[in-house]
Coordinates of C-alpha atoms in Angstrom, one line a residue:
M1 CA -22.7 9.4 -11.3
T2 CA -20.0 8.9 -14.1
K3 CA -19.8 12.9 -14.7
L4 CA -19.8 12.7 -10.3
I5 CA -16.5 10.7 -10.6
H6 CA -14.9 12.8 -13.0
F7 CA -15.4 15.5 -10.9
F8 CA -14.0 14.7 -7.5
V9 CA -11.3 13.3 -9.8
V10 CA -10.2 16.1 -11.2
L11 CA -11.0 18.3 -7.1
I12 CA -8.0 15.3 -6.0
T13 CA -5.7 16.9 -8.6
C14 CA -6.8 20.4 -7.9
A15 CA -6.7 19.8 -4.3
P16 CA -2.5 20.8 -4.0
V17 CA -3.4 23.5 -6.6
A18 CA -5.6 25.0 -4.1
A19 CA -4.0 24.8 -0.8
F20 CA -0.8 26.0 -2.0
G21 CA -1.6 28.8 -5.3
M22 CA -1.5 31.7 -2.9
G23 CA 1.8 30.6 -1.4
K24 CA 5.6 32.2 -1.7
G25 CA 7.8 31.3 -5.1
M26 CA 7.3 27.8 -5.5
A27 CA 9.7 26.6 -8.2
I28 CA 12.1 24.1 -7.2
N29 CA 15.4 22.7 -8.4
T30 CA 15.9 19.7 -6.7
D31 CA 19.8 18.3 -7.3
V32 CA 19.9 14.9 -7.1
R33 CA 23.5 15.3 -5.6
H34 CA 21.8 16.8 -2.5
F35 CA 20.2 12.7 -2.4
H36 CA 23.7 10.4 -2.3
P37 CA 22.6 7.7 0.0
R38 CA 25.1 8.7 2.6
N39 CA 23.3 11.8 3.3
V40 CA 19.7 10.3 2.4
K41 CA 17.8 8.7 5.3
P42 CA 15.7 6.0 4.7
V43 CA 12.2 6.7 4.4
H44 CA 11.0 5.3 7.6
E45 CA 12.9 8.2 9.1
Y46 CA 11.5 10.9 7.6
R47 CA 8.4 9.4 9.3
T48 CA 9.7 9.4 12.9
K49 CA 10.0 13.0 12.5
Q50 CA 7.0 13.7 14.7
L51 CA 7.3 17.9 13.9
R52 CA 5.7 20.7 15.8
M53 CA 2.8 21.4 14.0
S54 CA -0.7 22.8 14.0
S55 CA -3.2 20.6 13.5
P56 CA -5.7 20.2 11.1
I57 CA -8.2 21.8 13.1
S58 CA -6.4 24.3 14.6
M59 CA -5.3 25.4 11.3
V60 CA -9.5 25.5 10.8
A61 CA -10.3 26.9 13.4
N62 CA -7.6 30.2 13.1
I63 CA -9.3 31.7 9.5
P64 CA -9.7 35.1 10.0
R65 CA -13.0 35.7 11.0
G66 CA -14.3 38.5 8.4
G67 CA -11.6 38.3 6.2
S68 CA -11.8 37.4 2.9
I69 CA -11.4 34.2 1.2
V70 CA -7.9 35.4 -0.2
E71 CA -6.3 36.6 3.3
A72 CA -7.6 33.0 4.3
V73 CA -5.9 31.3 1.8
K74 CA -2.6 33.2 2.7
S75 CA -2.6 31.8 6.2
F76 CA -2.9 28.1 5.2
N77 CA 0.7 29.1 3.2
K78 CA 3.1 30.3 6.2
S79 CA 4.2 27.4 6.9
P80 CA 4.6 24.1 4.9
S81 CA 2.7 22.4 8.0
S82 CA 0.2 24.8 7.3
L83 CA 0.1 23.8 3.7
F84 CA 0.1 20.3 4.1
N85 CA -2.5 21.0 6.9
S86 CA -4.6 22.6 4.6
S87 CA -4.3 19.9 2.0
L88 CA -5.4 17.6 3.8
V89 CA -8.5 18.8 5.1
T90 CA -9.7 19.8 1.4
L91 CA -8.6 16.3 1.0
A92 CA -10.9 14.5 3.8
I93 CA -13.8 16.9 2.8
I94 CA -13.7 15.5 -0.8
T95 CA -13.3 11.9 -0.1
A96 CA -16.2 12.7 2.5
A97 CA -18.8 14.5 -0.1
F98 CA -17.7 11.7 -2.9
K99 CA -18.7 9.0 -0.2
I100 CA -22.1 10.8 0.5
L101 CA -22.9 11.6 -3.1
Q102 CA -22.0 7.9 -3.5
R103 CA -24.5 6.7 -1.1
A104 CA -27.1 9.1 -1.9
S105 CA -27.2 8.3 -5.8
S106 CA -27.7 4.3 -5.0
S107 CA -31.3 4.4 -4.6
N108 CA -31.2 1.6 -4.2
S109 CA -28.9 0.6 -1.6
A110 CA -31.4 -0.9 1.1
E111 CA -32.7 -3.0 -1.3
E112 CA -29.6 -4.4 -2.5
A113 CA -28.4 -5.0 1.5
N114 CA -31.1 -6.8 1.6
K115 CA -30.0 -8.9 -2.0
K116 CA -26.7 -9.8 0.2
P117 CA -26.5 -13.3 0.7
K118 CA -26.3 -13.6 4.6
S119 CA -23.1 -15.9 4.1
V120 CA -22.0 -13.0 2.5
R121 CA -22.2 -10.7 4.8
D122 CA -20.6 -12.8 8.0
L123 CA -17.4 -13.7 5.6
Q124 CA -17.3 -10.0 5.2
L125 CA -17.2 -10.1 9.2
R126 CA -15.3 -12.3 9.9
F127 CA -12.5 -11.4 7.2
L128 CA -12.4 -7.8 8.0
S129 CA -12.3 -8.4 11.6
V130 CA -8.9 -9.7 11.0
F131 CA -7.6 -8.5 7.8
W132 CA -7.4 -4.7 9.7
L133 CA -6.1 -6.2 13.3
L134 CA -3.5 -7.6 11.3
R135 CA -2.7 -5.0 9.1
C136 CA -2.6 -2.1 12.2
A137 CA 0.1 -4.2 13.8
D138 CA 2.2 -4.1 10.4
W139 CA 1.5 -0.4 10.2
L140 CA 2.9 0.5 13.5
Q141 CA 5.8 -0.6 12.6
G142 CA 6.7 1.1 9.6
P143 CA 7.0 4.9 11.3
Y144 CA 9.3 4.1 14.0
F145 CA 11.1 1.4 12.2
Y146 CA 15.1 3.7 11.6
E147 CA 14.7 4.5 14.6
V148 CA 14.5 1.9 16.7
Y149 CA 17.9 0.2 14.6
S150 CA 19.6 3.8 14.9
S151 CA 19.1 3.3 18.6
K152 CA 21.1 0.8 18.9
V153 CA 24.5 0.3 20.2
F154 CA 27.7 -2.3 19.1
N155 CA 30.8 -2.1 20.8
G156 CA 30.2 1.0 21.9
V157 CA 29.6 2.8 18.4
P158 CA 26.1 4.1 17.6
A159 CA 24.6 1.8 14.8
S160 CA 25.2 3.8 11.3
I161 CA 22.5 4.4 7.9
A162 CA 24.6 1.9 6.0
L163 CA 23.4 -0.8 9.1
V164 CA 20.1 0.5 8.9
S165 CA 20.1 0.1 4.9
K166 CA 21.0 -3.6 5.5
L167 CA 18.5 -4.5 7.9
F168 CA 16.1 -2.9 5.9
L169 CA 17.4 -4.5 2.7
T170 CA 17.3 -7.7 4.6
G171 CA 13.8 -7.8 5.2
F172 CA 12.9 -7.6 0.9
A173 CA 15.5 -9.9 0.4
S174 CA 14.1 -12.6 3.3
T175 CA 10.5 -12.0 1.5
A176 CA 11.9 -12.5 -2.8
L177 CA 14.2 -15.7 -0.8
F178 CA 11.4 -17.3 1.1
G179 CA 8.5 -16.4 -0.9
P180 CA 7.6 -18.9 -3.1
L181 CA 8.5 -21.6 -0.4
V182 CA 5.7 -20.1 2.0
G183 CA 3.2 -19.5 -0.8
R184 CA 3.8 -23.2 -1.3
A185 CA 3.1 -24.3 2.5
L186 CA -0.3 -22.3 2.5
D187 CA -1.3 -24.4 -0.2
A188 CA -1.2 -27.1 1.5
Y189 CA -1.7 -27.0 4.6
G190 CA -3.7 -24.3 5.1
R191 CA -4.7 -20.3 5.0
K192 CA -5.9 -20.3 8.0
K193 CA -2.7 -22.0 9.6
G194 CA -0.6 -19.8 7.4
T195 CA -2.4 -16.3 8.8
L196 CA -1.9 -17.8 12.8
A197 CA 2.1 -18.2 11.5
F198 CA 2.0 -14.9 10.3
A199 CA 1.0 -13.2 13.8
V200 CA 3.2 -15.8 15.6
I201 CA 6.7 -15.0 13.1
Y202 CA 6.0 -11.3 13.0
A203 CA 5.2 -10.7 16.7
L204 CA 8.8 -12.1 16.9
G205 CA 10.2 -9.7 14.6
A206 CA 8.9 -7.1 16.5
A207 CA 10.0 -8.3 20.0
S208 CA 14.0 -9.0 18.3
T209 CA 14.3 -5.1 18.3
K210 CA 14.4 -5.1 22.0
S211 CA 17.5 -7.0 21.5
P212 CA 21.2 -5.4 22.1
L213 CA 22.6 -8.1 19.9
L214 CA 22.9 -7.6 16.4
K215 CA 22.5 -11.2 14.7
V216 CA 19.4 -11.2 16.9
L217 CA 18.2 -7.9 14.7
F218 CA 19.4 -10.1 11.9
L219 CA 16.9 -12.7 12.7
G220 CA 13.9 -10.6 13.7
R221 CA 14.6 -8.7 9.8
I222 CA 14.7 -12.2 8.3
M223 CA 11.5 -12.8 10.2
S224 CA 9.6 -9.7 9.1
G225 CA 10.6 -10.7 5.3
I226 CA 9.2 -14.2 5.8
G227 CA 5.9 -12.7 7.4
T228 CA 5.4 -10.4 5.3
S229 CA 5.2 -12.8 2.7
L230 CA 2.8 -14.6 4.7
L231 CA 0.8 -11.4 5.4
F232 CA 0.1 -10.5 1.3
S233 CA -1.0 -13.8 0.5
A234 CA -2.3 -15.7 3.1
P235 CA -6.0 -13.8 4.4
E236 CA -6.0 -12.6 0.8
S237 CA -6.2 -16.3 -0.5
W238 CA -8.3 -17.7 2.7
L239 CA -11.4 -15.8 1.7
V240 CA -11.0 -15.8 -2.1
A241 CA -11.7 -19.5 -1.3
E242 CA -13.9 -19.1 1.2
S243 CA -16.2 -17.2 -1.3
Q244 CA -15.6 -19.7 -4.1
S245 CA -16.8 -22.1 -2.1
S246 CA -20.1 -20.6 -0.7
G247 CA -21.3 -20.8 -4.3
D248 CA -23.6 -17.5 -2.9
D249 CA -21.3 -15.0 -5.3
P250 CA -20.7 -16.8 -8.8
T251 CA -19.8 -12.9 -10.6
G252 CA -17.6 -12.4 -8.0
S253 CA -19.2 -9.2 -7.4
W254 CA -19.5 -9.7 -3.9
L255 CA -16.1 -10.3 -3.4
G256 CA -15.2 -7.3 -4.9
E257 CA -17.1 -5.4 -2.6
T258 CA -14.9 -7.1 0.1
F259 CA -11.7 -6.4 -1.4
G260 CA -12.7 -2.1 -1.7
L261 CA -13.8 -2.4 1.9
A262 CA -10.9 -3.5 3.5
Y263 CA -8.4 -1.3 1.9
A264 CA -10.6 1.7 2.2
G265 CA -10.4 0.6 6.1
D266 CA -6.9 -0.2 5.7
A267 CA -6.3 3.5 4.7
L268 CA -7.5 4.6 7.6
V269 CA -6.0 1.8 9.7
A270 CA -3.1 3.3 8.7
I271 CA -3.8 6.9 10.1
L272 CA -5.1 6.1 13.5
A273 CA -1.7 3.6 13.6
G274 CA 0.5 6.6 12.9
Q275 CA -1.4 8.8 16.1
F276 CA -1.1 4.6 17.9
A277 CA 2.6 4.6 17.4
G278 CA 3.4 8.0 18.9
V279 CA 1.7 7.8 21.8
A280 CA 3.4 4.1 22.2
A281 CA 7.2 5.5 21.4
G282 CA 6.2 8.4 23.4
A283 CA 5.5 6.0 26.7
R284 CA 8.2 3.6 25.2
G285 CA 11.1 4.8 23.1
P286 CA 11.6 3.6 19.9
T287 CA 10.5 0.2 20.8
G288 CA 7.3 0.5 22.0
P289 CA 5.1 1.2 18.8
F290 CA 6.7 -2.9 18.3
E291 CA 5.4 -3.8 21.7
L292 CA 1.9 -2.8 20.6
S293 CA 1.7 -4.2 17.1
A294 CA 2.6 -7.7 19.0
G295 CA -0.5 -7.3 21.3
F296 CA -2.4 -6.2 17.8
L297 CA -1.0 -9.3 16.4
A298 CA -2.1 -11.3 19.7
L299 CA -5.8 -9.6 19.2
G300 CA -5.8 -11.0 15.2
G301 CA -4.7 -14.2 15.6
L302 CA -7.3 -14.8 18.6
L303 CA -9.8 -13.8 15.9
T304 CA -8.3 -16.1 13.1
A305 CA -8.6 -18.7 15.1
L306 CA -11.9 -18.2 16.5
L307 CA -13.9 -17.1 13.8
W308 CA -11.6 -18.7 10.4
K309 CA -12.0 -22.5 9.3
E310 CA -9.4 -23.8 7.4
N311 CA -8.8 -23.9 4.3
I312 CA -6.5 -26.2 2.0
A313 CA -6.1 -25.7 -1.8
K314 CA -6.9 -28.6 -4.1
G315 CA -5.1 -29.1 -6.9
S316 CA -5.8 -31.0 -9.8
D317 CA -4.0 -32.6 -12.7
D318 CA -5.1 -32.0 -16.7
D319 CA -7.5 -34.5 -16.3
G320 CA -9.2 -33.0 -13.7
V321 CA -8.0 -36.1 -10.6
E322 CA -6.8 -34.3 -7.3
T323 CA -3.2 -35.0 -6.6
S324 CA -0.6 -34.0 -3.9
K325 CA 1.0 -31.3 -2.3
P326 CA 0.9 -28.4 -4.8
S327 CA 4.4 -27.3 -5.8
I328 CA 6.4 -24.3 -6.6
K329 CA 7.8 -26.3 -10.2
D330 CA 4.1 -27.2 -10.6
A331 CA 3.1 -23.5 -10.3
I332 CA 6.1 -22.3 -13.1
E333 CA 4.1 -24.8 -15.4
V334 CA 0.3 -23.5 -14.4
I335 CA 2.0 -19.9 -15.3
K336 CA 3.4 -21.0 -18.3
K337 CA -0.1 -22.2 -19.8
D338 CA -2.0 -19.6 -19.2
P339 CA -0.9 -16.0 -20.1
K340 CA -3.3 -14.4 -18.4
I341 CA -2.0 -15.3 -15.1
M342 CA 1.7 -13.8 -16.5
L343 CA -0.1 -10.5 -17.4
V344 CA -1.7 -10.4 -14.0
G345 CA 1.2 -11.1 -12.3
G346 CA 3.3 -8.9 -14.7
V347 CA 0.9 -6.3 -13.5
Q348 CA 1.7 -7.1 -9.3
S349 CA 5.6 -7.3 -9.6
L350 CA 5.9 -4.3 -11.2
F351 CA 3.6 -1.5 -9.9
E352 CA 4.3 -2.7 -6.3
A353 CA 7.8 -2.2 -7.6
A354 CA 6.8 1.1 -8.6
M355 CA 5.2 1.8 -5.4
Y356 CA 7.5 1.1 -2.8
I357 CA 10.5 2.6 -5.2
F358 CA 8.0 5.6 -4.5
V359 CA 8.1 5.2 -1.0
L360 CA 11.6 5.5 -0.6
Q361 CA 12.0 8.7 -2.6
W362 CA 9.1 11.0 -2.2
P363 CA 10.5 11.8 1.2
P364 CA 13.7 13.3 -0.4
A365 CA 11.7 15.0 -2.9
I366 CA 8.9 17.0 -1.0
S367 CA 12.2 18.1 1.8
S368 CA 14.0 19.8 -1.0
A369 CA 10.4 20.7 -3.2
V370 CA 9.6 22.6 0.4
A371 CA 13.1 24.1 0.9
K372 CA 13.3 25.3 -1.8
A373 CA 9.5 27.2 -1.5
F374 CA 10.3 28.0 1.9
G375 CA 14.1 28.8 2.6
E376 CA 16.1 25.6 3.6
G377 CA 15.6 25.9 7.4
A378 CA 12.0 24.8 6.4
G379 CA 10.9 21.8 8.0
T380 CA 8.6 18.8 6.3
P381 CA 6.0 17.4 8.5
F382 CA 6.1 14.1 7.0
G383 CA 3.3 13.0 8.9
T384 CA 1.4 15.2 7.6
V385 CA 1.8 14.1 4.2
F386 CA 1.6 10.6 5.6
S387 CA -2.0 11.4 6.2
C388 CA -2.5 13.0 3.0
F389 CA -1.3 10.1 1.0
M390 CA -3.4 8.1 3.0
A391 CA -6.4 10.2 1.8
C392 CA -5.9 9.5 -1.1
C393 CA -5.5 6.1 -0.7
L394 CA -9.0 6.2 0.7
F395 CA -10.4 8.0 -1.9
G396 CA -8.6 5.5 -4.6
S397 CA -10.7 2.9 -3.1
T398 CA -14.1 4.4 -2.3
L399 CA -13.6 5.0 -6.2
F400 CA -13.0 1.2 -6.9
G401 CA -16.6 0.6 -4.8
Q402 CA -18.0 2.9 -7.1
L403 CA -17.0 1.3 -10.4
A404 CA -18.0 -1.7 -9.2
K405 CA -21.4 -0.8 -8.4
M406 CA -21.5 0.3 -11.8
S407 CA -20.6 -3.1 -13.2
V408 CA -17.4 -1.0 -15.2
P409 CA -15.0 -4.5 -15.5
T410 CA -12.1 -5.1 -13.1
E411 CA -9.6 -5.4 -16.5
K412 CA -10.8 -2.1 -17.9
S413 CA -11.0 0.1 -14.3
T414 CA -7.4 -1.3 -14.3
A415 CA -5.9 -0.7 -17.4
G416 CA -7.2 3.3 -16.9
M417 CA -6.1 3.6 -13.6
L418 CA -2.5 2.0 -14.3
S419 CA -2.6 4.5 -17.2
V420 CA -3.4 7.5 -15.0
A421 CA -0.4 6.0 -12.6
A422 CA 2.3 6.4 -15.6
I423 CA 1.1 9.7 -16.6
A424 CA 1.7 11.3 -13.1
M425 CA 4.6 9.2 -12.0
S426 CA 5.8 10.6 -14.9
S427 CA 5.0 14.1 -14.3
A428 CA 6.6 13.6 -10.3
T429 CA 9.9 12.8 -12.7
F430 CA 10.0 15.7 -14.7
A431 CA 8.9 18.2 -11.8
V432 CA 12.3 17.0 -9.6
S433 CA 14.6 17.6 -12.6
S434 CA 13.2 21.1 -13.7
S435 CA 11.7 24.4 -12.3
T436 CA 8.2 23.8 -11.0
S437 CA 5.9 24.4 -9.2
L438 CA 5.7 22.2 -5.6
A439 CA 1.7 22.2 -5.8
A440 CA 2.7 20.2 -9.3
L441 CA 4.6 17.6 -7.6
V442 CA 2.4 17.2 -4.8
A443 CA 0.1 17.0 -7.4
A444 CA 1.4 14.0 -9.2
F445 CA 2.1 12.3 -6.0
F446 CA -1.7 12.2 -5.0
V447 CA -3.1 10.8 -7.6
F448 CA -0.4 8.2 -8.1
E449 CA -1.4 7.1 -4.6
A450 CA -5.0 7.2 -5.1
C451 CA -4.5 5.0 -7.9
V452 CA -2.8 3.0 -5.1
G453 CA -5.9 2.8 -3.3
M454 CA -7.9 1.6 -6.3
Y455 CA -4.9 -1.2 -6.8
F456 CA -5.1 -3.1 -4.1
P457 CA -8.7 -4.0 -4.0
S458 CA -8.4 -4.3 -8.3
I459 CA -5.8 -6.9 -8.1
G460 CA -7.1 -8.7 -5.3
T461 CA -10.1 -9.1 -7.5
L462 CA -8.1 -9.8 -10.6
R463 CA -6.2 -12.8 -8.8
S464 CA -9.6 -13.9 -7.7
K465 CA -10.7 -14.7 -11.3
Y466 CA -7.0 -15.7 -13.1
V467 CA -5.1 -17.6 -10.5
P468 CA -6.5 -21.4 -9.7
D469 CA -6.8 -21.2 -6.1
S470 CA -4.4 -24.8 -6.2
H471 CA -1.7 -22.6 -7.0
R472 CA -2.8 -19.2 -5.5
S473 CA -0.6 -18.3 -2.8
V474 CA 2.7 -19.4 -4.3
I475 CA 2.1 -17.9 -7.8
M476 CA 1.3 -14.6 -5.9
N477 CA 5.1 -15.4 -3.7
L478 CA 6.1 -16.0 -6.8
F479 CA 5.7 -13.0 -9.1
G480 CA 7.0 -11.0 -5.5
I481 CA 10.4 -12.3 -6.6
P482 CA 10.8 -9.7 -9.4
L483 CA 9.0 -7.1 -7.4
N484 CA 11.4 -7.4 -4.7
V485 CA 15.0 -7.5 -6.9
L486 CA 13.7 -4.3 -8.6
V487 CA 13.2 -2.8 -5.8
V488 CA 16.5 -3.8 -4.1
S489 CA 18.8 -2.7 -7.0
V490 CA 17.3 0.3 -7.4
F491 CA 18.2 1.2 -3.6
L492 CA 21.6 -0.4 -4.0
S493 CA 22.5 2.1 -7.2
I494 CA 20.7 5.5 -6.0
S495 CA 24.4 6.8 -6.0
K496 CA 24.2 6.4 -9.7
L497 CA 20.3 7.0 -10.0
G498 CA 19.9 9.9 -8.0
L499 CA 16.2 11.3 -7.6
K500 CA 15.2 11.2 -10.8
G501 CA 16.6 8.1 -12.0
A502 CA 14.6 6.4 -9.6
L503 CA 11.3 7.9 -10.4
G504 CA 12.2 7.4 -13.5
I505 CA 12.3 3.6 -13.4
S506 CA 9.4 3.8 -11.4
S507 CA 7.4 5.5 -14.4
G508 CA 8.9 3.6 -16.8
A509 CA 7.5 0.2 -14.5
L510 CA 4.1 1.6 -14.1
A511 CA 3.9 2.4 -18.2
L512 CA 5.0 -1.8 -18.8
A513 CA 1.8 -2.5 -16.2
A514 CA -0.5 -0.4 -18.1
I515 CA 0.4 -2.4 -21.2
C516 CA 0.4 -5.6 -19.6
M517 CA -3.4 -4.6 -18.6
L518 CA -4.0 -3.7 -21.7
K519 CA -2.7 -6.6 -23.7
L520 CA -5.2 -8.5 -20.8
N521 CA -8.2 -6.8 -22.2
T522 CA -7.2 -8.1 -25.9
V523 CA -6.6 -11.2 -25.1
L524 CA -10.4 -11.3 -23.2
R525 CA -11.7 -9.7 -26.5
E526 CA -10.6 -11.7 -28.7
K527 CA -11.2 -15.5 -26.6
A528 CA -14.9 -13.6 -26.5
A529 CA -14.6 -13.1 -30.1
A530 CA -13.6 -17.0 -31.2

């Protein structure tokens, strides 16, 4: 099975090369001077451009009958849309084949299913049904972020890019500022209550997009930032506490499987949400996806209320005596006392900062490469590119699940993944600063996205091992502060950094994250040898 994994990883890397290799000249020169903030719209605008393109299905159906494979490949390279459509089909086939072979290689899969405790199956059902609904609500809002705010008019003047950027940054600032307080409240008053609060607060943030008042829009972004803190801490904290309290998963293996399922499904949810958002926008305008998001939030909140029971963090002092509600100061002391928590938190802050910087920079990078390959008038099918990224994420999540079944320690697989991510982003940084092929740039991005797919179930598993339940939510949000500070700093300095500089910072952050993970492995080995 190890050889099989290596084979499919190579295929993921080579997918864009196979799809792009027969195309036009692919040399690129991404002059960063073209990417001044005044000329570059936020990532969300790129995703909202629903370019007219052939679908992957029609692309495959139009392969020349009776023609050679070379002619078929050439037909895939007539436009950026056909190129990325062919990549999407290739990635989908690779991921599906890997999943099928994974199941076929597990001869005792039925036996393993029978061994899974009923309490674990029940917990997975209760958690995943809520998690995917809430994640769908979040994904729905992303594609039309720029359009919904740029459509506003204040005193007869349309909203400027600068204003939309301020609204965008307000959400990040809100997450950094209120995150620790949100985490403390979750640990003190309950993770179920926190998940319900997310549904309400995020729905109010979505509803604010209907308002023509600037103050209301900024208030909505503040609420969305608070909601983001809740989304990325409350459900996970609830799941880990429930799993550990049941006593049916002493090794945490079933918990790792649950994280793998959650984020593999999340990639599919993201693709579907993009389609739903397009339909809603066509029917209701740019606020349509936000209205639909509120519906998913209501359904997710309803299932939370019906299926989840409350769990509250139970703190204890050094003598094991239960204490009062956890505080931010206590959480900081817990971090100081255990270097393993600091290292896991460092991985969280650095990797996610690199990921968000990438999210802001991939559209201009891909767009410039496409323009160089096909001419300045060539449009980039951002929606299809995003779908390719999600297919890579799905592969990464599936790979995590396979490695977990093979009993590969999460600490080791995460160290390898972070090293690969750093190399991939460094390759992308080199690609945008030199004359190289479009295939090389896209391959680097695809590999990084596969690492993103591995990252989320990996970090969830690691936090379940090393972050104590007594301060879980507040610690998770404390490490969100440096994450958001780094992302905002890069965004504000993009005119000086340029595209190459921003991706270079992302590469450096990933390298530091890999070092943190390697250090954690060293600490664990030293502890085992002692």
